[in-house]
């Protein structure tokens, strides 16, 4: 089974956090027809044998070779790997999903670990400076150039810095020669021609410091404390990428230049190009652009990370209001830096299967009545070539820390003492095989941006980039004669490092402190454990829903390649076969009236639906039993409340479409609503209140749902009192009443045959009894109102740092059903305002890292929509923010914008829309209500054309209509204890 549901999954703490700590630089066509150089044959469409790399003898000192040259694992044959004589490596892959687009990545093998003590934070700062002036691109020109080509600052133009690498990213909307030439020119300028002008550095300081301020959350400080505890005496805890604020404020230009000259070098660089292009032509682009890159300055050394210290049982505790209660039990050892080989992957596969069994046991404990934790997992990781860590990690109620510790420690000891069972092993093998088989089936339609990121990831990890078929082949060779005892032996060995080391984060002090935790650990280790009981096999009981009803009508929408079917029981089906992703089928089912049937004036615990309904299981099966019964099948089961219906959805593959539809039919007709997941979610939300309160953005996200809808209770985040008093019956009863009436709409998009989809829906949803009509929606249910404008901002407060605040302003606009074209004009008006806010607040004043502008237009609530602008900055900057927004709004009202400015807003929006239109996810969302709402078809067909025809004069007209100062609603979130 590859099963996706909305229940929390605990990520790897060190491994995942390393990438999560990477710092971003920004705020949040036809085939290339370049002439092929003489003598260079065309690559076949299918595509790219590796070219011979430069001779190692001719490479500069410090150059890295491709990992496959040192491994017995074959690299993906669809990627052309090469190396220039200056040491720069390249990987090129033709991929036409989506068609006509490309992704470029340039990686510099240097990050914050390479900084000197007087450079803390400069690796990330230099990443910012790549966008702020190079030899041939003046400061301020780079982003507009890319916007005119259709690349949005943030989604398409970005960069990040982590401990050990800096990566620059361009996602190209087309592979036309102008776009590709500009992209390569810009990347070459970034890596080799930064001017690092002293004035530009000073102008950027405020932005980088703003980023530090925005990211300085209790969660980040807890992670820093965790690193310091686990990596004691090593370099990494002293080299977090955001750096030191005093260094960011005062570092002289010479410190920047020193880092840039030592570490931005071709022998540390790798470029990855993936997309819909001729591989030979792309290779020539790389060679022409980067072969002349030289750096004759002395190379910087690799960092001295430090040794892993030998340690016995030890405890560390980090306490701060706003942190999530969590516990990690870890065993640490020197890093395994052995090469990526078949044997290494065999061992990793076996170990991962063992941890998968352990995690399944933890999941079952979390689902039990009165569980010791809300979630838990175990894993092994090698982090930054510095340390190997085997970790047990859990989230829990603060008062339950001892139960969580005992359950984690004893379950891990149980599995190492008694091993895993053959049945447990076979289940995890089945699950893993299904996932790998799906990857093989979908290999030809992998998404270009994800592929480029994956290749860069293998470069950073010094692993071979392998084809999905190779991964499956290695897996099958590993498990062909694998026994439970072999897995158990490998798992026992994994827990052999120094430790256990226990690290706890908590929003409140732990009584007795470290001594109490250590005593509890020792007591738990002295407690005897018993072997697990063998579970019996479980059958899937939801395979027969009765006789399917006949087809009442079938209609084809030729231009959308979509089929509409209505069954005699009233169920409707919309099917769109696509070739966007091989082996992917997305299914959604809409039923009920959603928010339209929920009271506006009183609390309903809809916050719990997405977790409680799937995790509550079915009448005949618990969630755990359901997963066991369908092990090895690919399906999903998520449920979310929407404005006008409840949405049941899942993702599957063609051979499991029947199972997917059976699962969703069962959840619609026979959900169990067991209380355990509701109680578990109550704990999660109780903790979330403190975490949200600790940051300005958290407070605003908590309060804005109701505030922006004049107090409508349907959109309010629950209070502590509501969370404490809520009962599962308060959710179950209104939802089940709503779901029992009215139409059922099924949408299927992806790698699917239309007739097969019809037959499978006919035997599931088509077999349900005809449903009574839904009650008429009351007019008051659709009455969602934007709040009255205020000149003095609504005052909200947070409990975080004294230098953190948020300002927000919004103007009422229009809905998108009755005013579709106008809503699209407003969206481009928001895009233009975003350009101006970035230019003024980020580039001009350097007061904020990421000003945000957006527009919302409801389809279901008449007249409801708004355009908003916000920023996070120090409290003293709030008054100036509102003044600047008013000034920009006045400019847009009084002056017609230039066509160039409109194009800089429009082109990225159009290209993003076209990119989305090449995904199954887009169409699953767009095809709803085609049977009942004739305006939907026009909305789909006109999406691109409407954006393309907006004029500068219409932008000014919209500004005059909506950017009215007295109608604007304003709010601030400032420190409570300032």
JSON list of C-alpha atoms in Angstrom, two decimals, residues 93-258:
[
{"chain": "A", "resi": 93, "resn": "UNK", "atom": "CA", "xyz": [18.20, 15.38, -19.14]},
{"chain": "A", "resi": 94, "resn": "UNK", "atom": "CA", "xyz": [15.49, 15.74, -21.73]},
{"chain": "A", "resi": 95, "resn": "UNK", "atom": "CA", "xyz": [12.06, 15.62, -20.12]},
{"chain": "A", "resi": 96, "resn": "UNK", "atom": "CA", "xyz": [8.82, 16.88, -21.66]},
{"chain": "A", "resi": 97, "resn": "UNK", "atom": "CA", "xyz": [6.64, 16.98, -18.58]},
{"chain": "A", "resi": 98, "resn": "UNK", "atom": "CA", "xyz": [5.49, 19.71, -18.71]},
{"chain": "A", "resi": 99, "resn": "UNK", "atom": "CA", "xyz": [6.09, 20.28, -22.43]},
{"chain": "A", "resi": 100, "resn": "UNK", "atom": "CA", "xyz": [8.17, 23.20, -23.66]},
{"chain": "A", "resi": 101, "resn": "UNK", "atom": "CA", "xyz": [9.64, 24.06, -20.24]},
{"chain": "A", "resi": 102, "resn": "UNK", "atom": "CA", "xyz": [12.96, 23.60, -18.44]},
{"chain": "A", "resi": 103, "resn": "UNK", "atom": "CA", "xyz": [14.54, 23.82, -15.01]},
{"chain": "A", "resi": 104, "resn": "UNK", "atom": "CA", "xyz": [18.11, 24.96, -14.41]},
{"chain": "A", "resi": 105, "resn": "UNK", "atom": "CA", "xyz": [20.01, 24.52, -11.16]},
{"chain": "A", "resi": 106, "resn": "UNK", "atom": "CA", "xyz": [23.54, 25.64, -10.33]},
{"chain": "A", "resi": 107, "resn": "UNK", "atom": "CA", "xyz": [25.01, 24.23, -7.13]},
{"chain": "A", "resi": 108, "resn": "UNK", "atom": "CA", "xyz": [28.05, 25.63, -5.36]},
{"chain": "A", "resi": 109, "resn": "UNK", "atom": "CA", "xyz": [29.54, 23.10, -2.94]},
{"chain": "A", "resi": 110, "resn": "UNK", "atom": "CA", "xyz": [29.86, 25.68, -0.19]},
{"chain": "A", "resi": 111, "resn": "UNK", "atom": "CA", "xyz": [27.52, 26.91, 2.51]},
{"chain": "A", "resi": 112, "resn": "UNK", "atom": "CA", "xyz": [27.64, 28.28, 6.01]},
{"chain": "A", "resi": 113, "resn": "UNK", "atom": "CA", "xyz": [30.12, 25.62, 7.20]},
{"chain": "A", "resi": 114, "resn": "UNK", "atom": "CA", "xyz": [32.80, 27.29, 5.08]},
{"chain": "A", "resi": 115, "resn": "UNK", "atom": "CA", "xyz": [32.45, 30.64, 6.88]},
{"chain": "A", "resi": 116, "resn": "UNK", "atom": "CA", "xyz": [35.11, 32.04, 9.18]},
{"chain": "A", "resi": 117, "resn": "UNK", "atom": "CA", "xyz": [34.08, 33.37, 12.58]},
{"chain": "A", "resi": 118, "resn": "UNK", "atom": "CA", "xyz": [33.88, 36.90, 11.15]},
{"chain": "A", "resi": 119, "resn": "UNK", "atom": "CA", "xyz": [31.67, 35.75, 8.27]},
{"chain": "A", "resi": 120, "resn": "UNK", "atom": "CA", "xyz": [28.73, 34.14, 10.08]},
{"chain": "A", "resi": 121, "resn": "UNK", "atom": "CA", "xyz": [25.76, 34.45, 7.74]},
{"chain": "A", "resi": 122, "resn": "UNK", "atom": "CA", "xyz": [27.72, 35.72, 4.74]},
{"chain": "A", "resi": 123, "resn": "UNK", "atom": "CA", "xyz": [27.28, 32.57, 2.62]},
{"chain": "A", "resi": 124, "resn": "UNK", "atom": "CA", "xyz": [23.54, 33.27, 2.63]},
{"chain": "A", "resi": 125, "resn": "UNK", "atom": "CA", "xyz": [24.09, 37.03, 2.30]},
{"chain": "A", "resi": 126, "resn": "UNK", "atom": "CA", "xyz": [26.21, 36.45, -0.82]},
{"chain": "A", "resi": 127, "resn": "UNK", "atom": "CA", "xyz": [23.39, 34.35, -2.27]},
{"chain": "A", "resi": 128, "resn": "UNK", "atom": "CA", "xyz": [21.22, 37.48, -1.94]},
{"chain": "A", "resi": 129, "resn": "UNK", "atom": "CA", "xyz": [23.93, 39.58, -3.59]},
{"chain": "A", "resi": 130, "resn": "UNK", "atom": "CA", "xyz": [23.84, 37.37, -6.69]},
{"chain": "A", "resi": 131, "resn": "UNK", "atom": "CA", "xyz": [20.56, 39.18, -7.48]},
{"chain": "A", "resi": 132, "resn": "UNK", "atom": "CA", "xyz": [22.02, 42.62, -6.72]},
{"chain": "A", "resi": 133, "resn": "UNK", "atom": "CA", "xyz": [24.62, 43.48, -9.29]},
{"chain": "A", "resi": 134, "resn": "UNK", "atom": "CA", "xyz": [27.12, 41.65, -11.47]},
{"chain": "A", "resi": 135, "resn": "UNK", "atom": "CA", "xyz": [29.68, 42.80, -14.02]},
{"chain": "A", "resi": 136, "resn": "UNK", "atom": "CA", "xyz": [27.14, 42.97, -16.84]},
{"chain": "A", "resi": 137, "resn": "UNK", "atom": "CA", "xyz": [23.81, 43.23, -14.99]},
{"chain": "A", "resi": 138, "resn": "UNK", "atom": "CA", "xyz": [23.41, 46.43, -12.95]},
{"chain": "A", "resi": 139, "resn": "UNK", "atom": "CA", "xyz": [21.85, 46.29, -9.51]},
{"chain": "A", "resi": 140, "resn": "UNK", "atom": "CA", "xyz": [18.06, 46.17, -9.80]},
{"chain": "A", "resi": 141, "resn": "UNK", "atom": "CA", "xyz": [17.93, 44.92, -13.40]},
{"chain": "A", "resi": 142, "resn": "UNK", "atom": "CA", "xyz": [18.02, 41.13, -12.98]},
{"chain": "A", "resi": 143, "resn": "UNK", "atom": "CA", "xyz": [14.53, 40.43, -11.63]},
{"chain": "A", "resi": 144, "resn": "UNK", "atom": "CA", "xyz": [12.74, 42.64, -14.20]},
{"chain": "A", "resi": 145, "resn": "UNK", "atom": "CA", "xyz": [14.62, 40.86, -17.00]},
{"chain": "A", "resi": 146, "resn": "UNK", "atom": "CA", "xyz": [13.34, 37.51, -15.77]},
{"chain": "A", "resi": 147, "resn": "UNK", "atom": "CA", "xyz": [9.81, 38.79, -15.15]},
{"chain": "A", "resi": 148, "resn": "UNK", "atom": "CA", "xyz": [9.59, 39.94, -18.76]},
{"chain": "A", "resi": 149, "resn": "UNK", "atom": "CA", "xyz": [10.50, 36.39, -19.78]},
{"chain": "A", "resi": 150, "resn": "UNK", "atom": "CA", "xyz": [7.68, 35.01, -17.59]},
{"chain": "A", "resi": 151, "resn": "UNK", "atom": "CA", "xyz": [9.62, 34.01, -14.46]},
{"chain": "A", "resi": 152, "resn": "UNK", "atom": "CA", "xyz": [8.09, 35.11, -11.16]},
{"chain": "A", "resi": 153, "resn": "UNK", "atom": "CA", "xyz": [10.39, 36.20, -8.34]},
{"chain": "A", "resi": 154, "resn": "UNK", "atom": "CA", "xyz": [9.99, 33.39, -5.83]},
{"chain": "A", "resi": 155, "resn": "UNK", "atom": "CA", "xyz": [8.21, 30.54, -7.61]},
{"chain": "A", "resi": 156, "resn": "UNK", "atom": "CA", "xyz": [10.48, 30.52, -10.69]},
{"chain": "A", "resi": 157, "resn": "UNK", "atom": "CA", "xyz": [13.53, 32.56, -9.68]},
{"chain": "A", "resi": 158, "resn": "UNK", "atom": "CA", "xyz": [15.04, 31.53, -6.40]},
{"chain": "A", "resi": 159, "resn": "UNK", "atom": "CA", "xyz": [18.06, 30.32, -4.46]},
{"chain": "A", "resi": 160, "resn": "UNK", "atom": "CA", "xyz": [18.85, 28.76, -1.11]},
{"chain": "A", "resi": 161, "resn": "UNK", "atom": "CA", "xyz": [21.83, 28.38, 1.19]},
{"chain": "A", "resi": 162, "resn": "UNK", "atom": "CA", "xyz": [22.29, 25.52, 3.61]},
{"chain": "A", "resi": 163, "resn": "UNK", "atom": "CA", "xyz": [25.20, 24.28, 5.71]},
{"chain": "A", "resi": 164, "resn": "UNK", "atom": "CA", "xyz": [27.09, 22.69, 2.84]},
{"chain": "A", "resi": 165, "resn": "UNK", "atom": "CA", "xyz": [25.73, 24.08, -0.44]},
{"chain": "A", "resi": 166, "resn": "UNK", "atom": "CA", "xyz": [24.25, 27.09, -2.21]},
{"chain": "A", "resi": 167, "resn": "UNK", "atom": "CA", "xyz": [21.85, 26.45, -5.08]},
{"chain": "A", "resi": 168, "resn": "UNK", "atom": "CA", "xyz": [20.49, 28.90, -7.68]},
{"chain": "A", "resi": 169, "resn": "UNK", "atom": "CA", "xyz": [17.22, 27.96, -9.39]},
{"chain": "A", "resi": 170, "resn": "UNK", "atom": "CA", "xyz": [15.53, 29.08, -12.60]},
{"chain": "A", "resi": 171, "resn": "UNK", "atom": "CA", "xyz": [12.36, 27.42, -13.87]},
{"chain": "A", "resi": 172, "resn": "UNK", "atom": "CA", "xyz": [11.92, 28.49, -17.48]},
{"chain": "A", "resi": 173, "resn": "UNK", "atom": "CA", "xyz": [8.40, 28.85, -18.93]},
{"chain": "A", "resi": 174, "resn": "UNK", "atom": "CA", "xyz": [9.68, 27.98, -22.38]},
{"chain": "A", "resi": 175, "resn": "UNK", "atom": "CA", "xyz": [12.85, 26.74, -24.08]},
{"chain": "A", "resi": 176, "resn": "UNK", "atom": "CA", "xyz": [12.95, 29.39, -26.75]},
{"chain": "A", "resi": 177, "resn": "UNK", "atom": "CA", "xyz": [16.41, 30.67, -27.58]},
{"chain": "A", "resi": 178, "resn": "UNK", "atom": "CA", "xyz": [15.92, 34.11, -26.02]},
{"chain": "A", "resi": 179, "resn": "UNK", "atom": "CA", "xyz": [14.80, 32.61, -22.70]},
{"chain": "A", "resi": 180, "resn": "UNK", "atom": "CA", "xyz": [17.57, 30.01, -22.56]},
{"chain": "A", "resi": 181, "resn": "UNK", "atom": "CA", "xyz": [20.29, 32.45, -23.60]},
{"chain": "A", "resi": 182, "resn": "UNK", "atom": "CA", "xyz": [19.23, 34.94, -20.93]},
{"chain": "A", "resi": 183, "resn": "UNK", "atom": "CA", "xyz": [19.00, 32.23, -18.28]},
{"chain": "A", "resi": 184, "resn": "UNK", "atom": "CA", "xyz": [22.52, 30.93, -18.93]},
{"chain": "A", "resi": 185, "resn": "UNK", "atom": "CA", "xyz": [23.92, 34.44, -19.12]},
{"chain": "A", "resi": 186, "resn": "UNK", "atom": "CA", "xyz": [22.37, 35.27, -15.73]},
{"chain": "A", "resi": 187, "resn": "UNK", "atom": "CA", "xyz": [23.60, 32.09, -14.05]},
{"chain": "A", "resi": 188, "resn": "UNK", "atom": "CA", "xyz": [27.12, 32.65, -15.36]},
{"chain": "A", "resi": 189, "resn": "UNK", "atom": "CA", "xyz": [27.04, 36.22, -14.04]},
{"chain": "A", "resi": 190, "resn": "UNK", "atom": "CA", "xyz": [25.83, 35.04, -10.63]},
{"chain": "A", "resi": 191, "resn": "UNK", "atom": "CA", "xyz": [28.52, 32.45, -10.02]},
{"chain": "A", "resi": 192, "resn": "UNK", "atom": "CA", "xyz": [31.48, 34.24, -11.52]},
{"chain": "A", "resi": 193, "resn": "UNK", "atom": "CA", "xyz": [30.80, 37.96, -11.90]},
{"chain": "A", "resi": 194, "resn": "UNK", "atom": "CA", "xyz": [29.25, 39.31, -8.69]},
{"chain": "A", "resi": 195, "resn": "UNK", "atom": "CA", "xyz": [30.45, 42.85, -8.05]},
{"chain": "A", "resi": 196, "resn": "UNK", "atom": "CA", "xyz": [29.67, 42.78, -4.32]},
{"chain": "A", "resi": 197, "resn": "UNK", "atom": "CA", "xyz": [29.44, 46.54, -4.37]},
{"chain": "A", "resi": 198, "resn": "UNK", "atom": "CA", "xyz": [29.75, 48.03, -0.88]},
{"chain": "A", "resi": 199, "resn": "UNK", "atom": "CA", "xyz": [26.72, 50.26, -1.39]},
{"chain": "A", "resi": 200, "resn": "UNK", "atom": "CA", "xyz": [24.62, 47.37, -2.63]},
{"chain": "A", "resi": 201, "resn": "UNK", "atom": "CA", "xyz": [25.70, 45.29, 0.36]},
{"chain": "A", "resi": 202, "resn": "UNK", "atom": "CA", "xyz": [24.61, 48.04, 2.72]},
{"chain": "A", "resi": 203, "resn": "UNK", "atom": "CA", "xyz": [21.26, 48.32, 0.95]},
{"chain": "A", "resi": 204, "resn": "UNK", "atom": "CA", "xyz": [20.70, 44.56, 1.30]},
{"chain": "A", "resi": 205, "resn": "UNK", "atom": "CA", "xyz": [21.59, 44.34, 5.00]},
{"chain": "A", "resi": 206, "resn": "UNK", "atom": "CA", "xyz": [18.10, 45.30, 6.15]},
{"chain": "A", "resi": 207, "resn": "UNK", "atom": "CA", "xyz": [16.53, 42.58, 3.98]},
{"chain": "A", "resi": 208, "resn": "UNK", "atom": "CA", "xyz": [18.78, 39.83, 5.31]},
{"chain": "A", "resi": 209, "resn": "UNK", "atom": "CA", "xyz": [18.27, 41.00, 8.89]},
{"chain": "A", "resi": 210, "resn": "UNK", "atom": "CA", "xyz": [14.52, 41.06, 8.22]},
{"chain": "A", "resi": 211, "resn": "UNK", "atom": "CA", "xyz": [14.76, 37.45, 7.09]},
{"chain": "A", "resi": 212, "resn": "UNK", "atom": "CA", "xyz": [16.55, 36.55, 10.33]},
{"chain": "A", "resi": 213, "resn": "UNK", "atom": "CA", "xyz": [13.83, 38.31, 12.27]},
{"chain": "A", "resi": 214, "resn": "UNK", "atom": "CA", "xyz": [11.03, 36.54, 10.36]},
{"chain": "A", "resi": 215, "resn": "UNK", "atom": "CA", "xyz": [12.61, 33.10, 10.82]},
{"chain": "A", "resi": 216, "resn": "UNK", "atom": "CA", "xyz": [13.49, 33.59, 14.49]},
{"chain": "A", "resi": 217, "resn": "UNK", "atom": "CA", "xyz": [10.71, 31.42, 15.92]},
{"chain": "A", "resi": 218, "resn": "UNK", "atom": "CA", "xyz": [10.58, 29.20, 18.99]},
{"chain": "A", "resi": 219, "resn": "UNK", "atom": "CA", "xyz": [10.74, 26.21, 16.66]},
{"chain": "A", "resi": 220, "resn": "UNK", "atom": "CA", "xyz": [14.02, 27.34, 15.11]},
{"chain": "A", "resi": 221, "resn": "UNK", "atom": "CA", "xyz": [15.55, 28.11, 18.49]},
{"chain": "A", "resi": 222, "resn": "UNK", "atom": "CA", "xyz": [14.54, 24.63, 19.67]},
{"chain": "A", "resi": 223, "resn": "UNK", "atom": "CA", "xyz": [16.21, 23.08, 16.62]},
{"chain": "A", "resi": 224, "resn": "UNK", "atom": "CA", "xyz": [19.39, 25.07, 17.33]},
{"chain": "A", "resi": 225, "resn": "UNK", "atom": "CA", "xyz": [19.38, 23.80, 20.91]},
{"chain": "A", "resi": 226, "resn": "UNK", "atom": "CA", "xyz": [18.85, 20.24, 19.66]},
{"chain": "A", "resi": 227, "resn": "UNK", "atom": "CA", "xyz": [21.81, 20.47, 17.31]},
{"chain": "A", "resi": 228, "resn": "UNK", "atom": "CA", "xyz": [23.97, 21.87, 20.09]},
{"chain": "A", "resi": 229, "resn": "UNK", "atom": "CA", "xyz": [23.04, 18.94, 22.32]},
{"chain": "A", "resi": 230, "resn": "UNK", "atom": "CA", "xyz": [23.43, 16.15, 19.77]},
{"chain": "A", "resi": 231, "resn": "UNK", "atom": "CA", "xyz": [26.51, 17.55, 17.97]},
{"chain": "A", "resi": 232, "resn": "UNK", "atom": "CA", "xyz": [28.34, 18.74, 21.04]},
{"chain": "A", "resi": 233, "resn": "UNK", "atom": "CA", "xyz": [31.82, 20.02, 20.24]},
{"chain": "A", "resi": 234, "resn": "UNK", "atom": "CA", "xyz": [31.26, 19.94, 16.49]},
{"chain": "A", "resi": 235, "resn": "UNK", "atom": "CA", "xyz": [31.19, 22.89, 14.09]},
{"chain": "A", "resi": 236, "resn": "UNK", "atom": "CA", "xyz": [27.63, 22.61, 12.79]},
{"chain": "A", "resi": 237, "resn": "UNK", "atom": "CA", "xyz": [25.75, 24.12, 15.77]},
{"chain": "A", "resi": 238, "resn": "UNK", "atom": "CA", "xyz": [27.95, 27.23, 15.41]},
{"chain": "A", "resi": 239, "resn": "UNK", "atom": "CA", "xyz": [27.30, 27.64, 11.68]},
{"chain": "A", "resi": 240, "resn": "UNK", "atom": "CA", "xyz": [23.56, 27.97, 11.18]},
{"chain": "A", "resi": 241, "resn": "UNK", "atom": "CA", "xyz": [23.02, 29.58, 7.76]},
{"chain": "A", "resi": 242, "resn": "UNK", "atom": "CA", "xyz": [21.21, 32.68, 9.04]},
{"chain": "A", "resi": 243, "resn": "UNK", "atom": "CA", "xyz": [24.39, 33.63, 10.90]},
{"chain": "A", "resi": 244, "resn": "UNK", "atom": "CA", "xyz": [25.02, 36.35, 13.47]},
{"chain": "A", "resi": 245, "resn": "UNK", "atom": "CA", "xyz": [23.03, 39.60, 13.35]},
{"chain": "A", "resi": 246, "resn": "UNK", "atom": "CA", "xyz": [26.03, 41.72, 14.31]},
{"chain": "A", "resi": 247, "resn": "UNK", "atom": "CA", "xyz": [28.06, 40.24, 11.46]},
{"chain": "A", "resi": 248, "resn": "UNK", "atom": "CA", "xyz": [25.16, 40.85, 9.06]},
{"chain": "A", "resi": 249, "resn": "UNK", "atom": "CA", "xyz": [25.03, 44.48, 10.19]},
{"chain": "A", "resi": 250, "resn": "UNK", "atom": "CA", "xyz": [28.73, 45.28, 10.12]},
{"chain": "A", "resi": 251, "resn": "UNK", "atom": "CA", "xyz": [30.76, 42.84, 7.98]},
{"chain": "A", "resi": 252, "resn": "UNK", "atom": "CA", "xyz": [32.94, 44.80, 5.55]},
{"chain": "A", "resi": 253, "resn": "UNK", "atom": "CA", "xyz": [32.97, 44.17, 1.82]},
{"chain": "A", "resi": 254, "resn": "UNK", "atom": "CA", "xyz": [36.33, 42.43, 2.17]},
{"chain": "A", "resi": 255, "resn": "UNK", "atom": "CA", "xyz": [34.74, 39.61, 4.19]},
{"chain": "A", "resi": 256, "resn": "UNK", "atom": "CA", "xyz": [32.22, 39.01, 1.40]},
{"chain": "A", "resi": 257, "resn": "UNK", "atom": "CA", "xyz": [34.88, 39.09, -1.30]},
{"chain": "A", "resi": 258, "resn": "UNK", "atom": "CA", "xyz": [37.10, 36.69, 0.64]}
]
